[in-house]
Amino acid sequence: MLEKEKQFLTGHEIVIKACLDAEADVMYGYPITPTCEILSGWSNIGKQYLQTEDEIAAGFAVCGAVLAGKKAFTASAGPGHILLQDAFSMAEAMRLPFVMVIGQRGGPSSGTVIYSQQEVTLACYGGNGEGYRLVYSPSNAKELYELTRQAFNDAWHYRFPAVLLTDGYLLKTKSVFNLAEITKMVNIPAHALVPEDKVVHWPNIYTLEEELNEEINETKKDFSAISEEISKAESYKTDGIEYLVIAHGIVGAVAKMAVDELREKNIKVGLFRPITLRPFSKKQLDDLFVKNNIKNVVVVESSFGQLARIVRDELAPEIDATFTYIQKPGLGIEVEEIVEFMKKLKI
Amino acid sequence: MILKILLAGDGGQGIQTIAEIICRAAFQKNWHVSYIPNYGLEQRGGVSLSFIQISDKVIGYSKFTTPDILLIMSEQARARVKNYESGIMNYDVKDYAQKLEEQKIGKSSYNIFFLGLLVKYLEEKNVLKKEEVYELLEKKLGKKLNWEENKSIFQTCTL
């Protein structure tokens, strides 16, 4: 049957479609709002899955399956995401192509069930390591599809665990999805990481401090080497600006609309929207500041500064700029709020 | 053009059913459509909201506080949406009490009654076609109890 190119789909359905097109083999998971529909949708189309007793089991099942050469993934949120960080840390230690889809919900603890941007730190730096993982933050349905595909490809190509960091608003929204607008992508195939006929000693624990230190240094080197190549950000209307708004995910989409409105009112605002949070497009951001001599930055997010901390950390220390913030943990942010804030800032 | 529609009712009143039908009909007319349901943790009895946007441009964000069309189908829902601006078009169940009684419309069909009113307005604005909505409605409810009753409510309301 010929598939219609334009469809009316939920974010969940788009993620499932992307996982199918990425040729994912198996999903392990434990249902939690707002990602239940990914597990139920994946099982409903007859794909291989296992509903485990909890997220800890789901995470280690993903580790095991990818070692055996299966493209495996999981999906979770909030408290489930916390439990997954155990196995995800092991994936970071062993450089496993672990893919997880996170639908951020409010926190701490069970918080609220649909929306926030409070799992940024957890996704980027959760676990007892250094945060050598790939974190993608889609802002719309098209990116939700493309970055899911990208996460599988990058995880298997570069051998770093990957998180698609989304939220319940994006996942639950039903919108027009046009396959014709999607950039064509070739899949990086899965392969057995341990050959069946060989015995391999592949530890996630070391006897000597030096051994571990050496291992982490290697990982850092590899991560740095690919950072510029795979980090991604959108700079929008940034020529000759006085103010730079920084936002990610769906807040990034809202900020983009706010920039359009403010530009019509002749307020010189542009947007920097990180698409990957790890690795971060550091050079692109530094260059933007230097080129435009930007002195005023507004970081907008649905959390108390989880994105702002990353931005301040990544921005070259010699760059001197004043930071202001719109921070609403657990709440959506609307175009009008950003527009009003910027108008006041201008005065 | 962008049209923001907020539907508010109690869980179980069929708010999401009519939201889905309106969105599907608008999608068939090639509009950009965005729809996000919103309800609490309750299995039933909580407030159920539908945020719908229909536009000729790509829609960037699925939530809003300034609806153009606002439907309120219960007391509880009225309290829940009090922080939202009222729309250009407001449909409030309390203003239709007499009409609902005159036409002997049962509580389980209130959603179809208001679907009819909304569709009548949206067709006048060239957003969708009532025949197409009818087809979607029949597909959804045609084999269920009270179909004949719902069918006639819809047809009367869209006249």
mmCIF file of C-alpha atoms in Angstrom, chain B residues 6-22 35 38 47-52 71-74 77 111:
data_model
loop_
_atom_site.group_PDB
_atom_site.id
_atom_site.type_symbol
_atom_site.label_atom_id
_atom_site.label_comp_id
_atom_site.label_asym_id
_atom_site.label_seq_id
_atom_site.Cartn_x
_atom_site.Cartn_y
_atom_site.Cartn_z
ATOM 1 C CA LEU B 6 -10.607 25.673 23.274
ATOM 2 C CA LEU B 7 -13.105 22.982 24.218
ATOM 3 C CA ALA B 8 -13.715 22.377 27.927
ATOM 4 C CA GLY B 9 -15.903 19.798 29.609
ATOM 5 C CA ASP B 10 -15.961 16.953 32.105
ATOM 6 C CA GLY B 11 -14.116 13.733 31.412
ATOM 7 C CA GLY B 12 -16.598 11.399 29.722
ATOM 8 C CA GLN B 13 -18.620 14.165 28.025
ATOM 9 C CA GLY B 14 -16.941 13.429 24.703
ATOM 10 C CA ILE B 15 -14.857 16.582 24.345
ATOM 11 C CA GLN B 16 -11.915 14.731 22.798
ATOM 12 C CA THR B 17 -14.227 12.841 20.426
ATOM 13 C CA ILE B 18 -15.568 16.025 18.847
ATOM 14 C CA ALA B 19 -12.111 17.662 18.909
ATOM 15 C CA GLU B 20 -10.686 14.766 16.916
ATOM 16 C CA ILE B 21 -13.506 15.015 14.363
ATOM 17 C CA ILE B 22 -13.150 18.797 13.900
ATOM 18 C CA TYR B 35 -4.508 19.441 18.626
ATOM 19 C CA ASN B 38 -5.339 17.965 28.374
ATOM 20 C CA VAL B 47 -11.887 18.388 33.562
ATOM 21 C CA SER B 48 -11.063 17.555 29.989
ATOM 22 C CA LEU B 49 -9.717 20.236 27.631
ATOM 23 C CA SER B 50 -8.891 20.251 23.921
ATOM 24 C CA PHE B 51 -6.558 22.886 22.495
ATOM 25 C CA ILE B 52 -7.128 23.104 18.746
ATOM 26 C CA LEU B 71 -16.823 25.949 24.446
ATOM 27 C CA ILE B 72 -17.749 25.325 28.068
ATOM 28 C CA MET B 73 -19.739 22.165 28.696
ATOM 29 C CA SER B 74 -19.817 21.948 32.513
ATOM 30 C CA ALA B 77 -14.924 23.242 33.201
ATOM 31 C CA ASN B 111 -21.162 17.031 22.704
#
